[in-house]
Structures are given as C-alpha cells and as structure tokens.
XYZ file of C-alpha atoms in Angstrom:
685
model
C 136.562 90.884 70.682
C 133.752 88.599 69.667
C 134.295 86.503 73.260
C 133.386 89.581 75.112
C 130.048 90.776 76.619
C 130.183 94.086 75.621
C 132.187 94.558 72.090
C 131.084 97.981 71.174
C 131.944 99.487 74.087
C 135.484 97.574 74.393
C 135.838 99.414 70.746
C 135.351 102.552 71.898
C 137.653 102.456 75.008
C 140.240 101.404 72.364
C 139.678 104.000 70.186
C 139.786 106.378 73.052
C 143.535 105.199 74.374
C 144.707 105.077 70.959
C 143.764 108.612 70.930
C 145.288 109.698 73.755
C 148.495 107.974 73.283
C 148.616 109.773 70.063
C 148.380 112.865 71.652
C 150.938 111.609 74.913
C 148.250 112.869 77.353
C 147.685 111.921 80.881
C 144.602 109.694 79.847
C 146.280 106.921 78.369
C 146.741 105.363 82.027
C 142.879 106.238 82.925
C 141.892 104.522 79.503
C 144.050 101.762 79.730
C 142.608 100.510 82.888
C 139.091 100.861 81.487
C 139.852 98.963 78.353
C 141.509 96.317 80.245
C 138.078 96.156 83.022
C 135.444 96.086 80.118
C 137.640 93.499 78.296
C 137.721 91.194 81.023
C 133.999 91.851 82.386
C 131.636 89.113 81.648
C 128.523 91.194 82.473
C 126.412 92.488 79.635
C 125.778 96.362 80.280
C 122.499 97.801 78.695
C 123.904 101.512 79.630
C 127.226 102.628 79.903
C 126.517 104.465 83.026
C 125.850 100.792 84.598
C 129.600 100.477 83.792
C 131.057 102.640 86.857
C 131.228 99.169 89.074
C 134.376 98.324 87.208
C 137.590 99.932 88.344
C 138.650 102.657 85.978
C 135.240 103.819 84.416
C 134.740 106.816 86.239
C 131.503 109.219 85.435
C 133.620 110.964 83.119
C 134.553 108.367 81.082
C 131.310 106.848 81.007
C 129.667 110.117 79.953
C 132.010 109.688 76.720
C 130.771 106.278 76.526
C 127.324 107.305 76.708
C 127.744 110.213 73.665
C 128.801 107.821 71.496
C 126.366 105.279 72.176
C 123.634 107.839 71.301
C 125.626 108.584 68.091
C 125.849 104.829 67.225
C 121.937 104.416 67.289
C 121.187 107.797 65.783
C 123.315 106.525 62.867
C 121.490 103.268 62.623
C 118.175 104.307 63.548
C 118.155 102.654 66.581
C 116.569 103.462 70.268
C 118.506 104.827 72.677
C 118.929 102.187 75.561
C 117.649 104.229 78.878
C 119.068 103.691 82.135
C 117.203 101.458 84.271
C 116.920 102.653 88.193
C 115.699 99.882 90.094
C 114.934 99.904 93.631
C 115.686 97.513 96.234
C 112.435 96.172 97.629
C 112.572 95.035 101.215
C 112.000 91.516 101.882
C 108.561 90.830 103.253
C 107.316 87.162 104.900
C 105.462 84.725 102.673
C 101.959 85.449 104.714
C 102.533 89.259 104.733
C 101.128 91.274 101.699
C 102.962 93.576 99.650
C 101.768 97.132 100.389
C 102.833 98.501 96.913
C 100.836 96.054 95.030
C 97.361 97.875 96.376
C 97.440 101.556 94.888
C 94.329 102.541 97.334
C 96.465 101.875 100.432
C 96.631 104.776 102.747
C 100.107 106.566 103.059
C 102.151 106.215 105.929
C 101.946 108.595 108.986
C 104.724 110.773 109.390
C 106.807 109.976 112.542
C 105.871 112.539 115.115
C 109.497 113.817 116.667
C 109.938 112.430 120.026
C 109.870 115.208 123.052
C 113.637 115.869 124.299
C 114.251 114.956 127.707
C 117.815 115.340 129.214
C 119.971 112.291 130.257
C 120.150 111.277 133.539
C 122.859 113.674 135.570
C 123.697 115.384 132.419
C 124.419 119.165 132.024
C 121.368 119.700 130.549
C 119.481 117.507 133.137
C 120.966 119.699 136.055
C 120.198 122.887 134.650
C 116.481 122.064 134.047
C 116.599 120.776 137.908
C 117.999 123.738 139.197
C 115.466 126.413 137.755
C 112.822 124.176 138.438
C 113.529 125.393 141.595
C 111.718 128.776 140.620
C 108.205 129.004 141.067
C 106.300 128.626 137.485
C 104.128 131.482 137.476
C 105.890 133.632 140.027
C 107.227 137.282 138.596
C 110.816 136.373 139.448
C 113.896 137.622 137.755
C 115.196 134.278 137.223
C 118.692 132.593 138.179
C 122.014 134.297 137.272
C 125.144 132.277 135.929
C 126.657 131.802 139.009
C 123.182 130.769 141.256
C 122.557 128.387 138.493
C 125.664 126.554 138.492
C 125.805 126.717 141.969
C 122.121 124.970 142.120
C 122.893 122.298 139.116
C 125.900 121.021 139.815
C 124.894 118.774 142.817
C 122.582 117.203 140.083
C 125.273 116.845 137.523
C 128.327 114.324 137.269
C 130.571 116.414 134.762
C 131.610 120.210 136.252
C 130.280 123.518 134.956
C 133.397 125.289 135.641
C 136.331 122.861 134.508
C 136.133 120.579 131.369
C 136.067 116.549 131.962
C 139.203 116.496 129.473
C 142.181 118.781 129.902
C 142.071 118.777 126.072
C 139.122 120.197 125.581
C 137.302 123.428 126.389
C 133.596 122.699 126.563
C 131.602 121.926 130.191
C 128.607 120.884 131.727
C 127.445 124.390 130.949
C 127.675 123.752 127.206
C 124.331 122.061 127.493
C 122.745 125.532 127.919
C 122.819 126.361 124.351
C 121.108 123.073 123.602
C 118.215 123.860 125.708
C 118.107 127.500 124.369
C 117.805 125.998 120.907
C 114.889 123.601 121.749
C 113.113 126.117 123.655
C 113.074 125.109 126.781
C 114.891 128.040 128.578
C 115.203 131.412 127.801
C 117.621 134.200 129.098
C 116.904 137.774 129.011
C 119.139 140.963 130.920
C 122.427 142.568 130.219
C 124.725 142.766 131.914
C 124.077 140.011 134.008
C 121.954 137.337 132.144
C 119.477 135.684 133.510
C 117.797 132.383 132.983
C 113.998 130.636 133.546
C 112.251 127.564 131.889
C 109.652 128.088 129.333
C 106.349 126.674 129.221
C 108.117 123.507 127.441
C 110.612 123.529 129.885
C 108.612 123.636 132.949
C 106.573 120.474 130.879
C 110.201 118.698 130.641
C 111.001 119.627 134.485
C 107.709 118.111 135.403
C 108.374 114.785 133.420
C 111.819 114.755 135.259
C 110.272 115.356 138.868
C 107.647 112.397 138.258
C 110.518 110.176 137.178
C 113.240 111.588 139.891
C 110.661 111.613 142.840
C 112.219 113.263 146.186
C 115.280 113.589 144.201
C 114.550 117.591 143.155
C 114.903 120.835 144.685
C 112.335 122.507 146.464
C 110.632 125.660 145.402
C 111.433 128.967 146.223
C 108.620 130.572 147.624
C 109.300 134.190 146.500
C 107.767 136.671 144.139
C 110.388 138.822 144.427
C 113.993 138.697 142.860
C 115.720 135.849 143.612
C 119.259 134.895 145.291
C 119.134 131.318 145.572
C 120.875 130.213 148.735
C 123.994 132.459 148.846
C 127.445 130.702 150.390
C 128.625 132.412 153.586
C 131.122 134.037 151.250
C 129.184 136.259 149.142
C 130.402 139.510 150.807
C 133.999 140.173 151.157
C 133.417 140.964 154.630
C 132.738 137.676 155.439
C 136.049 135.640 156.816
C 136.395 132.139 157.038
C 138.467 131.117 159.501
C 138.308 127.590 158.355
C 140.669 128.723 155.280
C 143.231 130.371 157.643
C 143.427 127.166 159.488
C 143.630 124.793 156.728
C 146.569 127.181 154.949
C 150.023 127.249 155.756
C 150.256 129.195 158.948
C 151.878 132.170 157.976
C 152.317 135.614 159.794
C 149.779 137.264 158.047
C 147.194 134.731 159.109
C 148.691 134.652 162.649
C 148.148 138.424 162.630
C 144.722 138.140 161.563
C 143.766 135.595 163.789
C 145.037 137.921 166.996
C 143.123 140.590 165.375
C 139.869 138.925 165.499
C 140.777 137.354 168.785
C 141.415 140.540 170.434
C 138.413 142.007 168.785
C 136.615 139.033 170.303
C 137.931 139.564 173.755
C 137.122 143.053 173.500
C 133.056 142.071 173.241
C 132.831 143.303 169.571
C 132.597 139.584 168.077
C 131.030 136.930 169.977
C 132.334 133.239 170.022
C 129.631 130.329 169.020
C 130.004 126.894 168.136
C 128.420 125.559 165.172
C 126.049 122.749 165.301
C 128.360 119.720 163.697
C 128.319 116.047 163.429
C 130.178 114.479 166.421
C 133.410 113.442 164.115
C 133.845 117.213 163.810
C 133.105 118.169 167.398
C 136.863 118.033 168.524
C 137.832 120.229 165.821
C 134.616 122.643 166.452
C 135.958 122.936 169.672
C 139.746 123.695 168.913
C 138.525 126.133 166.240
C 135.844 128.661 167.302
C 133.192 130.385 165.345
C 133.109 133.993 165.446
C 129.542 135.391 165.246
C 128.654 138.961 165.376
C 126.651 139.117 168.779
C 123.191 141.256 168.276
C 120.742 142.068 171.222
C 117.207 141.365 171.129
C 115.232 143.116 168.795
C 117.674 144.424 167.005
C 117.347 144.863 163.240
C 121.042 145.630 161.923
C 121.747 141.987 160.422
C 120.275 139.931 157.782
C 120.291 135.943 157.749
C 121.244 134.477 154.393
C 119.561 131.473 155.296
C 116.279 132.297 156.782
C 112.881 133.033 154.326
C 112.507 136.740 153.201
C 110.465 139.098 155.064
C 107.332 139.819 153.188
C 107.485 142.027 150.663
C 111.175 142.192 150.408
C 113.080 140.114 148.451
C 116.616 138.209 149.300
C 118.209 139.868 146.440
C 117.322 143.914 147.694
C 118.403 143.144 150.977
C 121.869 141.470 149.946
C 122.590 144.737 147.945
C 120.901 147.009 150.216
C 123.018 149.993 150.825
C 122.081 150.394 154.604
C 125.201 149.695 155.705
C 124.045 146.663 157.516
C 126.460 143.107 157.313
C 125.198 139.861 156.632
C 125.820 136.757 158.803
C 124.212 133.440 159.252
C 122.568 132.952 163.295
C 121.774 129.503 162.176
C 124.492 127.666 160.728
C 123.257 124.213 158.696
C 125.532 121.188 159.933
C 128.841 120.587 158.063
C 129.132 124.389 157.204
C 131.880 126.570 157.941
C 132.231 128.926 160.630
C 132.275 132.532 159.573
C 133.124 135.843 160.745
C 131.672 139.602 160.366
C 131.540 142.654 162.116
C 129.435 144.038 164.344
C 128.080 147.048 162.704
C 128.974 149.341 159.044
C 130.474 151.958 161.361
C 133.068 149.599 163.289
C 133.862 147.784 160.201
C 136.946 149.523 158.217
C 136.205 147.932 154.900
C 132.621 149.051 154.744
C 131.479 151.664 152.573
C 130.677 154.793 154.585
C 127.920 156.115 152.551
C 124.590 154.370 153.483
C 122.742 155.885 150.507
C 124.315 153.594 147.914
C 121.738 151.293 146.239
C 124.124 148.282 146.918
C 126.851 146.865 148.981
C 130.217 147.173 146.883
C 132.442 144.382 146.779
C 136.152 144.662 147.487
C 139.470 142.831 146.264
C 142.039 143.625 148.446
C 145.507 144.688 147.061
C 147.808 141.391 146.758
C 144.951 139.472 145.794
C 145.686 140.622 141.981
C 148.028 141.392 139.251
C 147.848 143.961 136.757
C 147.553 142.649 133.287
C 147.882 144.303 129.976
C 144.837 143.200 127.467
C 145.544 143.960 123.494
C 143.502 143.185 120.899
C 144.170 140.503 118.641
C 143.493 142.488 115.786
C 146.585 144.699 116.651
C 149.353 143.892 114.144
C 152.226 144.927 112.438
C 151.807 143.557 109.434
C 149.552 140.342 107.725
C 152.469 138.511 107.925
C 154.037 139.368 111.082
C 151.084 139.466 113.690
C 153.129 138.712 117.118
C 155.540 141.527 117.105
C 153.798 143.629 119.390
C 153.413 141.027 121.834
C 156.819 139.921 121.300
C 158.230 143.106 122.039
C 156.496 143.486 125.048
C 157.638 140.014 126.469
C 161.073 141.598 125.828
C 160.274 144.323 128.098
C 158.890 141.855 131.013
C 155.216 142.373 130.139
C 153.281 139.144 129.373
C 149.884 140.588 127.562
C 146.691 138.576 127.031
C 145.670 138.505 123.611
C 142.026 138.400 123.122
C 139.367 140.205 120.738
C 138.268 143.406 122.235
C 134.645 144.930 122.082
C 136.322 148.547 122.624
C 139.899 150.021 122.268
C 143.057 148.238 121.268
C 144.554 147.654 124.522
C 143.290 148.307 128.199
C 143.977 146.835 131.796
C 142.552 144.337 134.244
C 142.968 143.060 137.741
C 143.337 139.621 137.202
C 142.673 137.893 140.515
C 145.591 135.265 142.041
C 142.456 133.038 143.034
C 140.284 132.228 139.964
C 137.112 131.530 142.430
C 137.802 135.100 144.588
C 134.885 136.304 141.911
C 132.675 133.747 141.796
C 132.498 133.190 145.492
C 131.132 136.844 145.632
C 128.726 135.807 143.009
C 130.263 137.346 140.022
C 131.478 135.865 136.841
C 135.109 135.480 135.771
C 138.171 136.553 137.401
C 139.223 140.083 135.860
C 138.223 143.285 136.938
C 138.269 146.375 134.310
C 140.443 149.131 135.428
C 140.013 153.153 133.999
C 142.311 152.974 131.347
C 141.814 152.205 127.667
C 144.082 153.057 124.427
C 142.775 153.564 121.028
C 145.446 152.943 118.622
C 145.072 155.271 115.486
C 147.888 154.997 112.762
C 147.723 158.138 110.444
C 146.238 156.686 107.733
C 144.002 154.953 109.977
C 142.686 158.135 111.245
C 141.982 159.619 108.166
C 139.553 157.332 107.185
C 137.848 156.608 110.229
C 136.992 160.133 109.976
C 135.781 159.997 106.340
C 133.241 157.184 107.311
C 132.458 158.291 110.502
C 133.995 155.500 112.729
C 135.952 158.243 114.695
C 132.863 159.836 116.349
C 131.347 156.361 116.923
C 134.267 155.171 118.628
C 134.836 158.252 120.867
C 130.609 157.943 121.364
C 130.897 154.619 122.506
C 134.255 155.369 124.719
C 132.018 157.996 126.685
C 129.674 155.237 127.287
C 132.101 152.947 128.735
C 132.045 154.707 131.251
C 136.141 154.628 131.618
C 137.670 157.936 133.012
C 141.089 157.624 131.506
C 140.791 157.317 127.639
C 144.216 157.752 125.787
C 144.424 158.089 121.682
C 147.852 156.999 120.415
C 148.173 158.471 117.104
C 151.157 156.830 115.010
C 152.918 158.851 112.080
C 152.682 157.431 108.983
C 154.726 158.081 105.989
C 151.809 159.010 103.142
C 151.572 160.513 99.906
C 152.465 164.460 100.130
C 149.234 165.466 98.313
C 147.252 163.351 100.984
C 148.722 164.791 103.724
C 148.428 168.311 102.913
C 144.597 167.836 102.168
C 143.508 166.612 105.246
C 146.087 167.918 107.449
C 143.556 170.306 108.596
C 140.820 167.352 109.308
C 143.436 165.758 111.476
C 144.139 168.763 113.454
C 140.545 169.265 113.898
C 139.713 165.719 115.101
C 143.104 165.939 117.417
C 141.945 168.933 118.699
C 138.185 168.089 119.464
C 139.270 164.466 121.204
C 141.241 166.854 123.346
C 139.039 170.074 124.087
C 135.665 168.670 123.528
C 136.030 164.736 124.916
C 138.562 165.182 127.523
C 140.769 162.389 126.302
C 144.470 162.373 126.426
C 145.947 162.083 122.882
C 149.594 160.534 122.685
C 151.727 161.302 119.402
C 154.234 158.833 118.732
C 156.636 158.444 115.516
C 156.459 154.526 114.649
C 155.099 151.315 116.220
C 157.907 150.977 118.726
C 157.247 154.000 120.074
C 153.975 153.039 120.836
C 155.004 149.577 122.523
C 157.266 151.545 124.975
C 154.566 153.664 125.904
C 152.275 150.559 126.853
C 155.094 148.998 128.415
C 155.728 151.948 130.652
C 151.832 152.653 131.446
C 151.818 148.663 132.574
C 154.558 149.482 135.163
C 153.003 152.451 136.294
C 149.599 151.025 136.740
C 151.608 148.168 138.676
C 152.767 150.481 140.857
C 149.683 152.157 141.442
C 147.112 148.994 142.181
C 149.632 146.165 143.121
C 150.246 147.029 146.703
C 152.340 144.414 148.386
C 151.835 143.527 152.214
C 155.874 144.920 153.053
C 155.004 147.976 151.822
C 152.136 148.298 154.356
C 154.584 147.819 157.540
C 151.406 146.366 159.173
C 151.468 146.315 163.187
C 151.594 143.350 165.432
C 147.988 143.432 165.232
C 146.539 143.815 161.924
C 143.423 146.223 163.280
C 142.099 148.007 160.218
C 145.497 148.966 158.568
C 144.884 146.312 155.642
C 142.204 148.151 154.398
C 143.476 151.308 153.803
C 146.026 150.533 151.078
C 143.462 151.125 147.894
C 141.688 147.998 147.782
C 139.008 148.153 144.348
C 135.490 148.537 144.798
C 133.571 146.568 142.702
C 129.815 147.413 141.582
C 127.831 144.084 141.740
C 126.491 142.638 138.439
C 122.681 142.661 139.509
C 123.046 146.339 140.467
C 124.031 147.366 136.703
C 121.833 148.179 133.420
C 122.449 149.840 130.128
C 120.184 152.905 131.401
C 121.607 153.626 135.049
C 125.494 152.464 134.408
C 126.726 155.963 133.651
C 124.163 158.001 136.116
C 125.388 155.434 139.113
C 129.212 155.921 138.268
C 129.066 159.846 138.483
C 126.941 159.804 141.539
C 129.380 157.569 143.089
C 131.845 159.561 145.765
C 134.645 157.426 144.977
C 135.961 155.149 141.809
C 134.148 151.986 141.514
C 134.749 149.458 139.050
C 132.843 146.409 137.157
C 133.990 142.999 135.982
C 135.483 142.283 132.395
C 132.230 140.080 131.513
C 129.840 142.940 132.873
C 132.436 145.515 130.900
C 132.246 143.462 127.692
C 128.742 143.118 127.740
C 128.037 146.703 128.126
C 129.860 147.778 125.368
C 129.430 144.919 123.098
C 127.848 146.188 120.033
C 125.606 143.131 119.134
C 124.653 143.114 122.912
C 123.790 146.667 123.272
C 121.774 147.513 120.186
C 118.584 148.464 120.932
C 115.616 149.075 118.141
C 116.306 152.854 118.157
C 120.171 152.154 118.095
C 119.522 149.666 114.721
C 117.041 152.332 113.261
C 119.554 155.402 113.679
C 122.150 152.805 112.097
C 120.158 152.066 109.247
C 119.049 155.963 108.442
C 122.816 157.028 108.917
C 123.579 154.576 105.801
C 121.970 156.714 103.414
C 124.484 159.680 102.231
C 124.116 162.929 103.802
C 122.176 161.660 106.854
C 124.393 162.433 109.672
C 123.806 161.460 113.155
C 121.874 164.530 114.034
C 119.387 164.202 111.544
C 119.118 160.436 111.980
C 117.871 161.693 115.645
C 115.711 164.008 114.562
C 114.034 161.243 112.163
C 113.702 159.141 114.825
C 112.462 161.480 117.038
C 109.336 161.882 115.079
C 108.742 157.992 113.971
C 110.169 155.819 116.845
C 110.297 152.404 114.600
C 111.256 151.823 111.141
C 107.597 150.352 110.714
C 105.845 153.758 112.021
C 108.210 155.378 109.426
C 107.228 153.024 106.516
C 103.587 153.549 107.346
C 103.551 157.698 107.888
C 105.071 157.487 104.092
C 102.870 155.642 102.778
C 99.917 156.725 104.395
C 101.056 160.451 103.492
C 101.532 159.282 99.657
C 97.939 158.009 99.672
C 96.887 161.285 100.944
C 95.163 159.898 103.938
C 95.231 163.216 105.738
C 93.224 165.232 102.797
C 91.099 161.908 102.009
C 91.927 162.464 98.496
C 92.703 159.929 95.839
C 96.186 160.638 93.912
C 97.728 159.034 90.878
C 101.001 157.282 90.984
C 102.938 160.670 90.292
C 101.180 162.699 93.023
C 101.817 160.179 95.633
C 105.535 159.807 94.796
C 105.804 163.542 95.210
C 104.009 163.754 98.527
C 106.074 161.282 99.861
C 109.110 162.685 98.563
C 107.967 166.131 100.503
C 107.086 164.422 103.737
C 110.643 164.197 105.638
C 111.645 167.839 104.290
C 108.745 169.325 105.640
C 108.976 167.676 109.000
C 112.732 168.527 109.486
C 113.640 170.987 106.897
C 112.714 174.055 109.075
C 115.590 173.470 111.373
C 118.594 175.879 111.507
C 121.866 173.774 111.963
C 123.135 170.331 111.532
C 119.346 168.769 112.278
C 118.091 170.778 109.295
C 117.145 167.906 106.097
C 117.345 169.538 102.743
C 114.726 168.507 100.231
C 117.217 166.517 98.133
C 118.425 164.157 101.199
C 114.702 164.447 102.183
C 113.838 162.567 98.979
C 116.403 160.460 98.798
C 115.109 159.076 102.190
C 111.572 158.673 101.515
C 112.658 156.949 98.019
C 114.970 154.285 100.093
C 112.282 153.409 102.788
C 108.847 154.786 100.949
C 108.665 152.683 97.893
C 106.459 150.110 97.306
C-alpha cells in the first residue's frame, strides 16, 4: 500500500469494493476495475476528478471519492484541494511575444461572416442566375416554379426534377430553401407561388455576373407580368409532329397525320420549313412543319418568341380569353416544328366562349387514369393502420395514401405522362376531380359537433369549390345514454348537411361498408372519365371526333387567386378543374390563413364567442392591435378626457364589447358576461 502513488484513494476504493461485495450489488465489477487501475497508476492525483482518465473511474466513482476526501479534510483540519483547470497554451515562436502577458493589449475583433456565394453550377447558382434575368427595379410578378426551373436548368449540372441519387429525394430545387433562409430570394402568391431576388440576392447575382461574364441570361425588358420563354408545347392545341414521327407508328398517329395533312391540303394549314442546320435539312424535308397561314395585317395570332407590345405583357396575352391561338412564326435553329389551327372557330378543342379571362387547358381522355387518394390518418385502429388500403387492393383498387389538407378521400386524374402538365406550365401530374368524401364515425361526429370542427369543415368544403361533397356516416356502438342525449344533435346535423349545404350523406353500418362504397365510387368515376379510344369509333380521318369525348378543362394556375376562385367557378358555363397542387394550396389551413382569419380564430377560443359574434367584433375592429388599443383607450376614458382610477377603468373596459354588439337580436348579440370575459382576456395590461 505504501508503494502506491495515491494510497488514500486506493484505500477508499477498497472500502467501496468490500461494501459492494457485502451487499452483493452490481457495483462489484465497477469498483474492482477502479481499484486495480488506481493501484497500478504511478501518477499522483491532487484531486479525485483528475483520475477520470483511468480505466474504470467515471464521474460517479470520482464524485464519491471527492466526498470522502472532503470528509477527510474536514476531520483532520486540512484544506480541500482545488481542481486545477489548466488551459493549453498555443506554442509561439521564440521571437513572438505572448499576447496574454500584456493585459492592456486590445481584444481581437470578431471575424465578419463571409457573404454567401453559391457554388459554380449548383442549384442555388442556377436559380440566382435565372432570376437575374428579370429587371431589378421593374414591377414584375416574378417567375413561377416551372418557368424558373426551365430557365435555371441550363446553368446547373444537377436536375431540378429528378434526384441525382435514386435512393434520395432531393433535387437541385432544394437549394431554394437555402436561398430563402439567407434572404436572397422571397416568394409570394397563392396558389401559384412566384419568386424574385431580394436586394441581397441582386448583390450576389451581380457578383456572379461579374465573374461569369457573358454566360448569363439577358434581362427581360418588361414591366408587366412575366412569362419567360414558353415552349411550343405551352398550349394543348399545339401538336408536335416530331413526337408523332419519333414514336411507334400506330393507327392513331397515322390517323392524326392523315387528318392534319388533309386540313393542309384544304388550305386550313400552311406548310413551312423551319430554319435548321445543314445536318437536319434532310429530316426537315421529309417531315414538314405545319404552321397556321395568316394574311397580312391579321391580328388573330400571337408570337411567343417575339418581344411583347407596349402596354401588354406576355402572360396577359398568353392567357387572354380572346379565342385566338398561339403559334411561332420565327422558329429558332434546332427547334421542333409545331402545328396549330387557323382560328378558334375552326378548331374543335377551343373553348367557344371568348369572354373568359383565360385560355383553358385540356387533358384529353386516355392520357390519364382516375385514382383514389386516401388520407394517411384514416386507419382502422392504431395497431392496424393498413386495413383500408389492403381491403381496397383486394377489390383491385390501388389507392394513393398521403396527408390531405381537406377531406378523407378524393379522386384525381393522374396523367400517364408525368411531364404533360409541366409542359403546359403547371406543377405536378394530377388534376383534382369534383368528388370528395368526408368520413365520420358516429362518435367522431358527436365530438366534432361539440367542439365546432363540424361547421368549420363544412365551411372549408364550401370554399374548396368541389361540387360533389359526400359525407359518409358510420354507425358505432356507443353507450345508450350518450346516444339518447345526442340523438337530436346528430339528426339536426345530418339534416342541415343535406338541406342547407346540399351535400350527399351516405349512412353505413361499419368500416367494411365504407370501403365497398369507395371501391364502387372509384369504378364509377373511372367509367365516367376514362374513355378509351376503342369506345369512340373513330372514322378514318380523325377530324374533330376525338375532342367530343369529355376532356378535362383546366383553369391555369396564374388565373387563380383565393378571392376570385369561387366567383370564377360559378361564372363558368361548363365544369372546369384545377391541378392538385393548386387545390392543396387553396384549401390549406396554414397557407390560406389571413390576418382576419387568425383574429377570428383567436376570438372563437373564448367560451361563448361563436362565429357570428366573432365576425361582429372583427367588423368593428379589423385587427387584434386595433381591438387592444380600443379597449385600453376606452378604459382610460380617452373619449371623455377624464382621469380614472383602476377600478373605474376596468369597469369601462368590460362594458365596451357589450355596448358595441349587445344591441343586436339573434346570434350576433353579445351579452354582458361574455363581453366582460373578452375584455378581460384582451384588455388586461
């Protein structure tokens, strides 16, 4: 024991080991390892915590040794050793003085963060370059995502649509979040989001341009809404002959080609040869390019690749409802020929109403499949989450499972070609159909009636613009007392849903009946929307019969806005659809909330404040700030110009809401007690 470098520590560890053996605890192994390590250590420790470098001595063992050392020092009147916290000094050359030796030396300046510059040909680099094509101080609406990707892709080595690694989901578009976090790019707009460079972003773009030289896009000289170089496939009435020739020569393609050549021979279409390189001249001669013929001075056509006229932007012309067609009279080198009809009245797929504020897009039947989309929160039990999907698969229905912003099930038209909608300037490959299902189990229906979710969901259903809303009510075994107490509430809610809202209510006995109903509805919608070419009995010359089959008419995303969406739908003479991405943005709770909506929700959190009462309060005070200032000003007696004590101010504050909205008759009336409660919550300092 005398030969050990730390005899006291070894002695105490031996005591801990013997105690653990006596009690037969698991600490025997721990203290045995600590005892052997300390006994073999040749280093003298001034404090037990320094021994943590040894094997088997952790923080708890060292803490126990520290307590024992403190008791030993107290009993023997010795000073308690302090734990030295030595910092390693950086070695300096012999001729350099130590800065710590001079206490009056100035402190080092904090290093300034380096400005963010995107890596060459990265996603952020390409996005900044593409957005720099806009004019810096122009009142432009910015770029949409499809147009931004189209202009940014040539400047990036990675794809903006497909991940570089099949095992990952990130594309070059993920760099947009980095740019937004660094305040280089800002977005706005709903449902179509648009992007522009901030002032910091323009500084970065100028540095990139100064480095890159001429390898940057030119500025777009327009002060109106911007549509950046749309491709020849922007509208669905533009047909690409080269795609027809490149693909397999089927009977449908032969019929299309025969119909187009027949129209060309009748003078409805003019044959022109595009300007190509010498290597493609033979191919150009064998595959003619058909473009509409127009007389001198005709104004029935718009040129996508020409500069816009003064006072009229490209986008307003592209989506104009004038019934005119779009073509290209100056094909660039290497571009594909396009086909377009001569006038709206002569093309069968054009919308006949020329007063529409947009040109509808068309998705022909046979180019999509009807798919059922289920909310991933619709489960049988917590442990059996895939029951609904498995039962639908047994019935040959492959549902798409994802979180839905509205409803529990809906149907979409999923394009067979994922790039069909992006070629038309839209996002995604799904079109929402006019059918949505809200599933309510009986106990869930009762709870939603109590907490107000039932009315809120019906209100959001109305704002979605979907015409065919189905409420599926599933019976559920409940306590007889609860059933009797809420029986009238359930009947009233169902009757109100049918009569007032005009929604269809389907009663089912159990979940299996609901699954069978969803399967039958899916098959019915497939029959309504999926029209095969064999059912059309097409003549040898295709003519216009292919357009008589029920194509889906799409409202372009730039024509949508939350305030004009419902009036636009009600003014259309025929059913129109929107993409799923636009629908999700319009009905999203987080994206669609305005300051008014947030204020109403905050007011309705007070017990006794219904929707009508909250609207009445919000009608007098538009914002929460205005409401709080009114309560405080009224409590101070600002209208009377008198000084009041605290009790008088509190009394006046409680009376304000009641005096403003207490004289109404019906649901808008706010009583004294409720008004005092609201004033207490909002007006107390």
